[in-house]
Amino acid sequence: MNDEEFFNRESNKKKLCYVGLNETVVKDEGHVIHIDLGSCVSVILCGIDDARRVWFGVNHLFKSRVENNDCALEQVAGLYNSMTELKVGSIHCLGLFGAAYTERSLAKSTAQKNVLTVMEALSLFNLNVEIFQTGFIQGISVLKSDEKESFLVRHCHLNEKTSRIIEIPLIQLFR
């Protein structure tokens, strides 16, 4: 069985959670998180509660700053606080994704500001980024594999119609 088939088999055991534009969600390991990104940027936080259940905190940020409002800080802080309210500890940033643009794109400035502003927000919580995949249009699906005791991140390059699976063992983040 190849990685894609394994990912699909694991996905079938879980509920799909599609994260839409300007949404933030916190879901447990019973979910597959899916986000389609262009110039938007997404942060995926992960943590574990006392019952050893894994949680995801995810945003889909269109614009990091609007007028005098730092949307990235607001969303990252909201995700982090929502997870701690659920008694989730050992919170890490599983990944930063999206922020696609072409060289002459009108979205270039917004995409770059999105990444920089999100990185600033993550640094305030001392969160390092495990996977950094920005600069192209992509679909991201993330799940916790019970069988492999790992996070599986399926990254689909939407323009090229290719995908790959990245595996991050839980023990790497939750020692």
mmCIF file of N, CA, C and O in Angstrom, residues 71-166:
data_model
loop_
_atom_site.group_PDB
_atom_site.id
_atom_site.type_symbol
_atom_site.label_atom_id
_atom_site.label_comp_id
_atom_site.label_asym_id
_atom_site.label_seq_id
_atom_site.Cartn_x
_atom_site.Cartn_y
_atom_site.Cartn_z
ATOM 1 N N CYS A 71 -4.998 40.780 12.340
ATOM 2 C CA CYS A 71 -5.832 39.579 12.257
ATOM 3 C C CYS A 71 -5.032 38.323 12.570
ATOM 4 O O CYS A 71 -5.561 37.379 13.158
ATOM 5 N N ALA A 72 -3.761 38.285 12.164
ATOM 6 C CA ALA A 72 -2.936 37.105 12.417
ATOM 7 C C ALA A 72 -2.770 36.886 13.913
ATOM 8 O O ALA A 72 -2.961 35.770 14.413
ATOM 9 N N LEU A 73 -2.422 37.929 14.650
ATOM 10 C CA LEU A 73 -2.264 37.801 16.099
ATOM 11 C C LEU A 73 -3.581 37.414 16.753
ATOM 12 O O LEU A 73 -3.627 36.536 17.611
ATOM 13 N N GLU A 74 -4.654 38.031 16.299
ATOM 14 C CA GLU A 74 -5.976 37.723 16.845
ATOM 15 C C GLU A 74 -6.328 36.244 16.630
ATOM 16 O O GLU A 74 -6.793 35.571 17.555
ATOM 17 N N GLN A 75 -6.079 35.735 15.427
ATOM 18 C CA GLN A 75 -6.432 34.348 15.134
ATOM 19 C C GLN A 75 -5.513 33.349 15.842
ATOM 20 O O GLN A 75 -5.983 32.362 16.399
ATOM 21 N N VAL A 76 -4.205 33.594 15.833
ATOM 22 C CA VAL A 76 -3.276 32.675 16.503
ATOM 23 C C VAL A 76 -3.551 32.664 18.001
ATOM 24 O O VAL A 76 -3.611 31.600 18.627
ATOM 25 N N ALA A 77 -3.746 33.838 18.598
ATOM 26 C CA ALA A 77 -4.050 33.910 20.029
ATOM 27 C C ALA A 77 -5.378 33.209 20.334
ATOM 28 O O ALA A 77 -5.493 32.479 21.322
ATOM 29 N N GLY A 78 -6.363 33.403 19.461
ATOM 30 C CA GLY A 78 -7.662 32.749 19.653
ATOM 31 C C GLY A 78 -7.551 31.230 19.602
ATOM 32 O O GLY A 78 -8.135 30.525 20.427
ATOM 33 N N LEU A 79 -6.788 30.726 18.633
ATOM 34 C CA LEU A 79 -6.589 29.276 18.535
ATOM 35 C C LEU A 79 -5.872 28.745 19.771
ATOM 36 O O LEU A 79 -6.278 27.741 20.359
ATOM 37 N N TYR A 80 -4.798 29.414 20.144
ATOM 38 C CA TYR A 80 -4.005 28.989 21.296
ATOM 39 C C TYR A 80 -4.862 28.992 22.566
ATOM 40 O O TYR A 80 -4.877 28.017 23.326
ATOM 41 N N ASN A 81 -5.613 30.068 22.780
ATOM 42 C CA ASN A 81 -6.463 30.171 23.969
ATOM 43 C C ASN A 81 -7.593 29.137 23.955
ATOM 44 O O ASN A 81 -7.905 28.551 24.994
ATOM 45 N N SER A 82 -8.196 28.912 22.801
ATOM 46 C CA SER A 82 -9.257 27.890 22.700
ATOM 47 C C SER A 82 -8.721 26.516 23.061
ATOM 48 O O SER A 82 -9.400 25.727 23.729
ATOM 49 N N MET A 83 -7.504 26.230 22.630
ATOM 50 C CA MET A 83 -6.909 24.926 22.933
ATOM 51 C C MET A 83 -6.584 24.807 24.423
ATOM 52 O O MET A 83 -6.854 23.769 25.025
ATOM 53 N N THR A 84 -6.047 25.852 25.022
ATOM 54 C CA THR A 84 -5.730 25.778 26.457
ATOM 55 C C THR A 84 -7.000 25.690 27.294
ATOM 56 O O THR A 84 -7.002 25.032 28.332
ATOM 57 N N GLU A 85 -8.090 26.313 26.850
ATOM 58 C CA GLU A 85 -9.372 26.199 27.556
ATOM 59 C C GLU A 85 -9.896 24.765 27.549
ATOM 60 O O GLU A 85 -10.625 24.357 28.447
ATOM 61 N N LEU A 86 -9.526 23.992 26.536
ATOM 62 C CA LEU A 86 -9.903 22.581 26.447
ATOM 63 C C LEU A 86 -8.901 21.680 27.186
ATOM 64 O O LEU A 86 -8.943 20.467 27.052
ATOM 65 N N LYS A 87 -8.001 22.302 27.935
ATOM 66 C CA LYS A 87 -6.964 21.599 28.715
ATOM 67 C C LYS A 87 -5.958 20.890 27.813
ATOM 68 O O LYS A 87 -5.408 19.853 28.159
ATOM 69 N N VAL A 88 -5.735 21.470 26.617
ATOM 70 C CA VAL A 88 -4.737 20.944 25.694
ATOM 71 C C VAL A 88 -3.396 21.551 26.080
ATOM 72 O O VAL A 88 -3.282 22.762 26.252
ATOM 73 N N GLY A 89 -2.393 20.695 26.213
ATOM 74 C CA GLY A 89 -1.061 21.159 26.558
ATOM 75 C C GLY A 89 -0.067 20.804 25.474
ATOM 76 O O GLY A 89 -0.424 20.255 24.438
ATOM 77 N N SER A 90 1.172 21.119 25.717
ATOM 78 C CA SER A 90 2.253 20.824 24.777
ATOM 79 C C SER A 90 1.874 21.243 23.355
ATOM 80 O O SER A 90 1.915 20.460 22.417
ATOM 81 N N ILE A 91 1.472 22.514 23.215
ATOM 82 C CA ILE A 91 1.008 23.031 21.924
ATOM 83 C C ILE A 91 2.207 23.385 21.053
ATOM 84 O O ILE A 91 3.137 24.053 21.496
ATOM 85 N N HIS A 92 2.146 22.915 19.805
ATOM 86 C CA HIS A 92 3.202 23.159 18.823
ATOM 87 C C HIS A 92 2.582 23.653 17.525
ATOM 88 O O HIS A 92 1.396 23.426 17.273
ATOM 89 N N CYS A 93 3.388 24.286 16.690
ATOM 90 C CA CYS A 93 2.928 24.670 15.355
ATOM 91 C C CYS A 93 3.343 23.569 14.393
ATOM 92 O O CYS A 93 4.525 23.422 14.079
ATOM 93 N N LEU A 94 2.379 22.782 13.962
ATOM 94 C CA LEU A 94 2.655 21.703 13.023
ATOM 95 C C LEU A 94 3.062 22.264 11.665
ATOM 96 O O LEU A 94 3.936 21.722 11.007
ATOM 97 N N GLY A 95 2.432 23.375 11.252
ATOM 98 C CA GLY A 95 2.806 23.919 9.957
ATOM 99 C C GLY A 95 2.257 25.288 9.654
ATOM 100 O O GLY A 95 1.282 25.740 10.244
ATOM 101 N N LEU A 96 2.936 25.935 8.723
ATOM 102 C CA LEU A 96 2.513 27.207 8.146
ATOM 103 C C LEU A 96 2.445 26.971 6.640
ATOM 104 O O LEU A 96 3.425 26.538 6.018
ATOM 105 N N PHE A 97 1.272 27.244 6.051
ATOM 106 C CA PHE A 97 1.016 26.869 4.669
ATOM 107 C C PHE A 97 0.398 28.023 3.892
ATOM 108 O O PHE A 97 -0.226 28.897 4.469
ATOM 109 N N GLY A 98 0.531 27.985 2.576
ATOM 110 C CA GLY A 98 -0.171 28.901 1.689
ATOM 111 C C GLY A 98 0.658 30.059 1.207
ATOM 112 O O GLY A 98 1.838 29.922 0.922
ATOM 113 N N ALA A 99 0.019 31.239 1.142
ATOM 114 C CA ALA A 99 0.639 32.491 0.723
ATOM 115 C C ALA A 99 1.226 32.396 -0.685
ATOM 116 O O ALA A 99 2.359 32.751 -0.928
ATOM 117 N N ALA A 100 0.412 31.926 -1.612
ATOM 118 C CA ALA A 100 0.862 31.767 -2.998
ATOM 119 C C ALA A 100 0.750 33.074 -3.759
ATOM 120 O O ALA A 100 -0.131 33.885 -3.493
ATOM 121 N N TYR A 101 1.636 33.251 -4.679
ATOM 122 C CA TYR A 101 1.569 34.386 -5.581
ATOM 123 C C TYR A 101 2.518 34.141 -6.754
ATOM 124 O O TYR A 101 3.457 33.368 -6.650
ATOM 125 N N THR A 102 2.246 34.812 -7.840
ATOM 126 C CA THR A 102 3.201 34.828 -8.949
ATOM 127 C C THR A 102 3.935 36.157 -8.878
ATOM 128 O O THR A 102 3.498 37.083 -8.194
ATOM 129 N N GLU A 103 5.029 36.250 -9.560
ATOM 130 C CA GLU A 103 5.904 37.426 -9.439
ATOM 131 C C GLU A 103 5.171 38.739 -9.690
ATOM 132 O O GLU A 103 5.404 39.718 -9.010
ATOM 133 N N ARG A 104 4.276 38.785 -10.649
ATOM 134 C CA ARG A 104 3.575 40.037 -10.976
ATOM 135 C C ARG A 104 2.170 40.096 -10.385
ATOM 136 O O ARG A 104 1.371 40.943 -10.763
ATOM 137 N N SER A 105 1.874 39.229 -9.465
ATOM 138 C CA SER A 105 0.545 39.152 -8.881
ATOM 139 C C SER A 105 0.243 40.350 -7.982
ATOM 140 O O SER A 105 1.109 40.837 -7.256
ATOM 141 N N LEU A 106 -0.996 40.790 -8.018
ATOM 142 C CA LEU A 106 -1.447 41.844 -7.103
ATOM 143 C C LEU A 106 -1.499 41.336 -5.668
ATOM 144 O O LEU A 106 -1.464 42.116 -4.729
ATOM 145 N N ALA A 107 -1.565 40.011 -5.500
ATOM 146 C CA ALA A 107 -1.643 39.417 -4.167
ATOM 147 C C ALA A 107 -0.271 39.222 -3.529
ATOM 148 O O ALA A 107 -0.183 38.823 -2.373
ATOM 149 N N LYS A 108 0.806 39.498 -4.254
ATOM 150 C CA LYS A 108 2.156 39.242 -3.749
ATOM 151 C C LYS A 108 2.409 39.934 -2.415
ATOM 152 O O LYS A 108 2.874 39.310 -1.462
ATOM 153 N N SER A 109 2.110 41.215 -2.334
ATOM 154 C CA SER A 109 2.353 41.972 -1.109
ATOM 155 C C SER A 109 1.548 41.401 0.057
ATOM 156 O O SER A 109 2.068 41.227 1.160
ATOM 157 N N THR A 110 0.271 41.090 -0.191
ATOM 158 C CA THR A 110 -0.586 40.530 0.860
ATOM 159 C C THR A 110 -0.068 39.171 1.317
ATOM 160 O O THR A 110 0.022 38.902 2.513
ATOM 161 N N ALA A 111 0.306 38.323 0.380
ATOM 162 C CA ALA A 111 0.804 36.981 0.722
ATOM 163 C C ALA A 111 2.066 37.071 1.570
ATOM 164 O O ALA A 111 2.202 36.366 2.578
ATOM 165 N N GLN A 112 2.991 37.937 1.184
ATOM 166 C CA GLN A 112 4.227 38.087 1.955
ATOM 167 C C GLN A 112 3.966 38.651 3.347
ATOM 168 O O GLN A 112 4.537 38.187 4.329
ATOM 169 N N LYS A 113 3.087 39.646 3.438
ATOM 170 C CA LYS A 113 2.735 40.216 4.751
ATOM 171 C C LYS A 113 2.049 39.170 5.619
ATOM 172 O O LYS A 113 2.250 39.128 6.827
ATOM 173 N N ASN A 114 1.227 38.320 4.985
ATOM 174 C CA ASN A 114 0.554 37.256 5.738
ATOM 175 C C ASN A 114 1.575 36.352 6.429
ATOM 176 O O ASN A 114 1.448 36.046 7.612
ATOM 177 N N VAL A 115 2.586 35.934 5.700
ATOM 178 C CA VAL A 115 3.602 35.047 6.271
ATOM 179 C C VAL A 115 4.364 35.752 7.391
ATOM 180 O O VAL A 115 4.525 35.207 8.489
ATOM 181 N N LEU A 116 4.827 36.963 7.133
ATOM 182 C CA LEU A 116 5.600 37.690 8.142
ATOM 183 C C LEU A 116 4.788 37.953 9.406
ATOM 184 O O LEU A 116 5.284 37.770 10.526
ATOM 185 N N THR A 117 3.543 38.360 9.235
ATOM 186 C CA THR A 117 2.699 38.671 10.386
ATOM 187 C C THR A 117 2.371 37.416 11.188
ATOM 188 O O THR A 117 2.365 37.440 12.415
ATOM 189 N N VAL A 118 2.115 36.308 10.509
ATOM 190 C CA VAL A 118 1.850 35.054 11.216
ATOM 191 C C VAL A 118 3.100 34.606 11.974
ATOM 192 O O VAL A 118 3.015 34.159 13.126
ATOM 193 N N MET A 119 4.266 34.723 11.356
ATOM 194 C CA MET A 119 5.516 34.354 12.045
ATOM 195 C C MET A 119 5.716 35.204 13.300
ATOM 196 O O MET A 119 6.139 34.687 14.335
ATOM 197 N N GLU A 120 5.409 36.488 13.220
ATOM 198 C CA GLU A 120 5.491 37.356 14.403
ATOM 199 C C GLU A 120 4.548 36.872 15.494
ATOM 200 O O GLU A 120 4.928 36.788 16.664
ATOM 201 N N ALA A 121 3.315 36.541 15.117
ATOM 202 C CA ALA A 121 2.329 36.070 16.095
ATOM 203 C C ALA A 121 2.776 34.759 16.736
ATOM 204 O O ALA A 121 2.677 34.586 17.955
ATOM 205 N N LEU A 122 3.297 33.832 15.936
ATOM 206 C CA LEU A 122 3.764 32.556 16.480
ATOM 207 C C LEU A 122 4.929 32.763 17.444
ATOM 208 O O LEU A 122 5.028 32.074 18.463
ATOM 209 N N SER A 123 5.792 33.715 17.136
ATOM 210 C CA SER A 123 6.957 33.960 18.008
ATOM 211 C C SER A 123 6.535 34.462 19.377
ATOM 212 O O SER A 123 7.210 34.192 20.372
ATOM 213 N N LEU A 124 5.421 35.165 19.461
ATOM 214 C CA LEU A 124 4.934 35.648 20.763
ATOM 215 C C LEU A 124 4.534 34.497 21.686
ATOM 216 O O LEU A 124 4.510 34.646 22.898
ATOM 217 N N PHE A 125 4.215 33.358 21.092
ATOM 218 C CA PHE A 125 3.856 32.158 21.858
ATOM 219 C C PHE A 125 5.001 31.145 21.880
ATOM 220 O O PHE A 125 4.804 30.001 22.281
ATOM 221 N N ASN A 126 6.177 31.559 21.417
ATOM 222 C CA ASN A 126 7.358 30.689 21.344
ATOM 223 C C ASN A 126 7.079 29.410 20.567
ATOM 224 O O ASN A 126 7.513 28.321 20.951
ATOM 225 N N LEU A 127 6.350 29.534 19.464
ATOM 226 C CA LEU A 127 5.998 28.384 18.635
ATOM 227 C C LEU A 127 6.884 28.338 17.400
ATOM 228 O O LEU A 127 6.872 29.254 16.574
ATOM 229 N N ASN A 128 7.671 27.281 17.284
ATOM 230 C CA ASN A 128 8.469 27.037 16.091
ATOM 231 C C ASN A 128 7.615 26.328 15.062
ATOM 232 O O ASN A 128 6.717 25.563 15.406
ATOM 233 N N VAL A 129 7.906 26.522 13.797
ATOM 234 C CA VAL A 129 7.144 25.920 12.712
ATOM 235 C C VAL A 129 7.816 24.614 12.292
ATOM 236 O O VAL A 129 8.971 24.607 11.895
ATOM 237 N N GLU A 130 7.085 23.513 12.392
ATOM 238 C CA GLU A 130 7.614 22.196 12.019
ATOM 239 C C GLU A 130 7.700 22.038 10.500
ATOM 240 O O GLU A 130 8.687 21.563 9.972
ATOM 241 N N ILE A 131 6.631 22.424 9.783
ATOM 242 C CA ILE A 131 6.592 22.359 8.319
ATOM 243 C C ILE A 131 6.287 23.755 7.801
ATOM 244 O O ILE A 131 5.305 24.375 8.213
ATOM 245 N N PHE A 132 7.118 24.238 6.895
ATOM 246 C CA PHE A 132 6.948 25.571 6.321
ATOM 247 C C PHE A 132 6.795 25.404 4.821
ATOM 248 O O PHE A 132 7.764 25.117 4.126
ATOM 249 N N GLN A 133 5.546 25.519 4.324
ATOM 250 C CA GLN A 133 5.270 25.328 2.900
ATOM 251 C C GLN A 133 4.448 26.494 2.396
ATOM 252 O O GLN A 133 3.224 26.490 2.482
ATOM 253 N N THR A 134 5.137 27.511 1.904
ATOM 254 C CA THR A 134 4.449 28.689 1.400
ATOM 255 C C THR A 134 4.930 28.985 -0.017
ATOM 256 O O THR A 134 5.926 28.457 -0.469
ATOM 257 N N GLY A 135 4.178 29.848 -0.688
ATOM 258 C CA GLY A 135 4.596 30.322 -1.995
ATOM 259 C C GLY A 135 3.932 29.658 -3.187
ATOM 260 O O GLY A 135 4.268 29.970 -4.309
ATOM 261 N N PHE A 136 2.994 28.745 -2.957
ATOM 262 C CA PHE A 136 2.296 28.142 -4.094
ATOM 263 C C PHE A 136 0.890 27.721 -3.677
ATOM 264 O O PHE A 136 0.590 27.590 -2.501
ATOM 265 N N ILE A 137 0.032 27.580 -4.678
ATOM 266 C CA ILE A 137 -1.362 27.204 -4.434
ATOM 267 C C ILE A 137 -1.398 25.740 -4.025
ATOM 268 O O ILE A 137 -0.846 24.885 -4.709
ATOM 269 N N GLN A 138 -2.045 25.486 -2.900
ATOM 270 C CA GLN A 138 -2.003 24.126 -2.380
ATOM 271 C C GLN A 138 -3.263 23.774 -1.599
ATOM 272 O O GLN A 138 -3.951 24.635 -1.074
ATOM 273 N N GLY A 139 -3.517 22.488 -1.547
ATOM 274 C CA GLY A 139 -4.532 21.930 -0.680
ATOM 275 C C GLY A 139 -3.808 21.144 0.397
ATOM 276 O O GLY A 139 -2.898 20.370 0.095
ATOM 277 N N ILE A 140 -4.179 21.360 1.621
ATOM 278 C CA ILE A 140 -3.540 20.677 2.749
ATOM 279 C C ILE A 140 -4.597 19.834 3.457
ATOM 280 O O ILE A 140 -5.692 20.324 3.751
ATOM 281 N N SER A 141 -4.275 18.582 3.714
ATOM 282 C CA SER A 141 -5.109 17.721 4.546
ATOM 283 C C SER A 141 -4.212 17.141 5.631
ATOM 284 O O SER A 141 -3.101 16.672 5.336
ATOM 285 N N VAL A 142 -4.691 17.193 6.865
ATOM 286 C CA VAL A 142 -3.893 16.742 8.011
ATOM 287 C C VAL A 142 -4.737 15.822 8.876
ATOM 288 O O VAL A 142 -5.907 16.096 9.130
ATOM 289 N N LEU A 143 -4.108 14.747 9.328
ATOM 290 C CA LEU A 143 -4.774 13.853 10.270
ATOM 291 C C LEU A 143 -3.746 13.258 11.218
ATOM 292 O O LEU A 143 -2.548 13.293 10.962
ATOM 293 N N LYS A 144 -4.263 12.734 12.302
ATOM 294 C CA LYS A 144 -3.425 11.967 13.217
ATOM 295 C C LYS A 144 -3.654 10.499 12.882
ATOM 296 O O LYS A 144 -4.778 10.001 12.952
ATOM 297 N N SER A 145 -2.596 9.812 12.488
ATOM 298 C CA SER A 145 -2.690 8.397 12.151
ATOM 299 C C SER A 145 -2.586 7.584 13.432
ATOM 300 O O SER A 145 -1.569 7.639 14.131
ATOM 301 N N ASP A 146 -3.627 6.825 13.727
ATOM 302 C CA ASP A 146 -3.614 5.964 14.907
ATOM 303 C C ASP A 146 -2.634 4.812 14.708
ATOM 304 O O ASP A 146 -1.899 4.446 15.618
ATOM 305 N N GLU A 147 -2.608 4.286 13.506
ATOM 306 C CA GLU A 147 -1.761 3.130 13.221
ATOM 307 C C GLU A 147 -0.275 3.477 13.280
ATOM 308 O O GLU A 147 0.530 2.728 13.831
ATOM 309 N N LYS A 148 0.100 4.604 12.707
ATOM 310 C CA LYS A 148 1.511 4.990 12.661
ATOM 311 C C LYS A 148 1.939 5.863 13.841
ATOM 312 O O LYS A 148 3.124 6.175 13.963
ATOM 313 N N GLU A 149 0.969 6.284 14.674
ATOM 314 C CA GLU A 149 1.250 7.209 15.771
ATOM 315 C C GLU A 149 2.031 8.411 15.262
ATOM 316 O O GLU A 149 3.068 8.794 15.801
ATOM 317 N N SER A 150 1.499 9.000 14.194
ATOM 318 C CA SER A 150 2.137 10.122 13.521
ATOM 319 C C SER A 150 1.085 11.087 12.994
ATOM 320 O O SER A 150 -0.082 10.732 12.850
ATOM 321 N N PHE A 151 1.540 12.297 12.706
ATOM 322 C CA PHE A 151 0.738 13.214 11.907
ATOM 323 C C PHE A 151 1.047 12.913 10.456
ATOM 324 O O PHE A 151 2.208 12.695 10.099
ATOM 325 N N LEU A 152 0.022 12.884 9.635
ATOM 326 C CA LEU A 152 0.200 12.753 8.197
ATOM 327 C C LEU A 152 -0.329 14.027 7.564
ATOM 328 O O LEU A 152 -1.473 14.424 7.815
ATOM 329 N N VAL A 153 0.507 14.666 6.774
ATOM 330 C CA VAL A 153 0.145 15.905 6.096
ATOM 331 C C VAL A 153 0.193 15.622 4.603
ATOM 332 O O VAL A 153 1.249 15.313 4.059
ATOM 333 N N ARG A 154 -0.983 15.700 3.969
ATOM 334 C CA ARG A 154 -1.023 15.530 2.513
ATOM 335 C C ARG A 154 -1.016 16.921 1.892
ATOM 336 O O ARG A 154 -1.886 17.741 2.152
ATOM 337 N N HIS A 155 -0.007 17.151 1.115
ATOM 338 C CA HIS A 155 0.179 18.429 0.454
ATOM 339 C C HIS A 155 -0.100 18.228 -1.024
ATOM 340 O O HIS A 155 0.584 17.446 -1.686
ATOM 341 N N CYS A 156 -1.127 18.895 -1.537
ATOM 342 C CA CYS A 156 -1.466 18.815 -2.962
ATOM 343 C C CYS A 156 -1.108 20.131 -3.628
ATOM 344 O O CYS A 156 -1.605 21.181 -3.233
ATOM 345 N N HIS A 157 -0.245 20.067 -4.618
ATOM 346 C CA HIS A 157 0.093 21.246 -5.423
ATOM 347 C C HIS A 157 -1.032 21.374 -6.437
ATOM 348 O O HIS A 157 -1.120 20.578 -7.374
ATOM 349 N N LEU A 158 -1.914 22.358 -6.249
ATOM 350 C CA LEU A 158 -3.145 22.423 -7.034
ATOM 351 C C LEU A 158 -2.923 22.728 -8.509
ATOM 352 O O LEU A 158 -3.678 22.253 -9.350
ATOM 353 N N ASN A 159 -1.909 23.509 -8.838
ATOM 354 C CA ASN A 159 -1.648 23.805 -10.261
ATOM 355 C C ASN A 159 -1.087 22.591 -10.985
ATOM 356 O O ASN A 159 -1.448 22.314 -12.129
ATOM 357 N N GLU A 160 -0.176 21.887 -10.343
ATOM 358 C CA GLU A 160 0.494 20.752 -10.985
ATOM 359 C C GLU A 160 -0.250 19.432 -10.796
ATOM 360 O O GLU A 160 0.102 18.430 -11.384
ATOM 361 N N LYS A 161 -1.265 19.454 -9.927
ATOM 362 C CA LYS A 161 -2.070 18.251 -9.636
ATOM 363 C C LYS A 161 -1.202 17.090 -9.148
ATOM 364 O O LYS A 161 -1.366 15.948 -9.561
ATOM 365 N N THR A 162 -0.252 17.422 -8.284
ATOM 366 C CA THR A 162 0.598 16.414 -7.659
ATOM 367 C C THR A 162 0.383 16.473 -6.153
ATOM 368 O O THR A 162 -0.101 17.477 -5.621
ATOM 369 N N SER A 163 0.721 15.397 -5.464
ATOM 370 C CA SER A 163 0.607 15.406 -4.011
ATOM 371 C C SER A 163 1.720 14.576 -3.400
ATOM 372 O O SER A 163 2.322 13.725 -4.065
ATOM 373 N N ARG A 164 1.962 14.857 -2.136
ATOM 374 C CA ARG A 164 2.914 14.052 -1.378
ATOM 375 C C ARG A 164 2.467 14.053 0.072
ATOM 376 O O ARG A 164 1.744 14.937 0.524
ATOM 377 N N ILE A 165 2.902 13.030 0.776
ATOM 378 C CA ILE A 165 2.549 12.855 2.181
ATOM 379 C C ILE A 165 3.810 13.058 3.021
ATOM 380 O O ILE A 165 4.853 12.480 2.729
ATOM 381 N N ILE A 166 3.679 13.867 4.060
ATOM 382 C CA ILE A 166 4.758 14.071 5.023
ATOM 383 C C ILE A 166 4.315 13.443 6.336
ATOM 384 O O ILE A 166 3.185 13.662 6.774
#
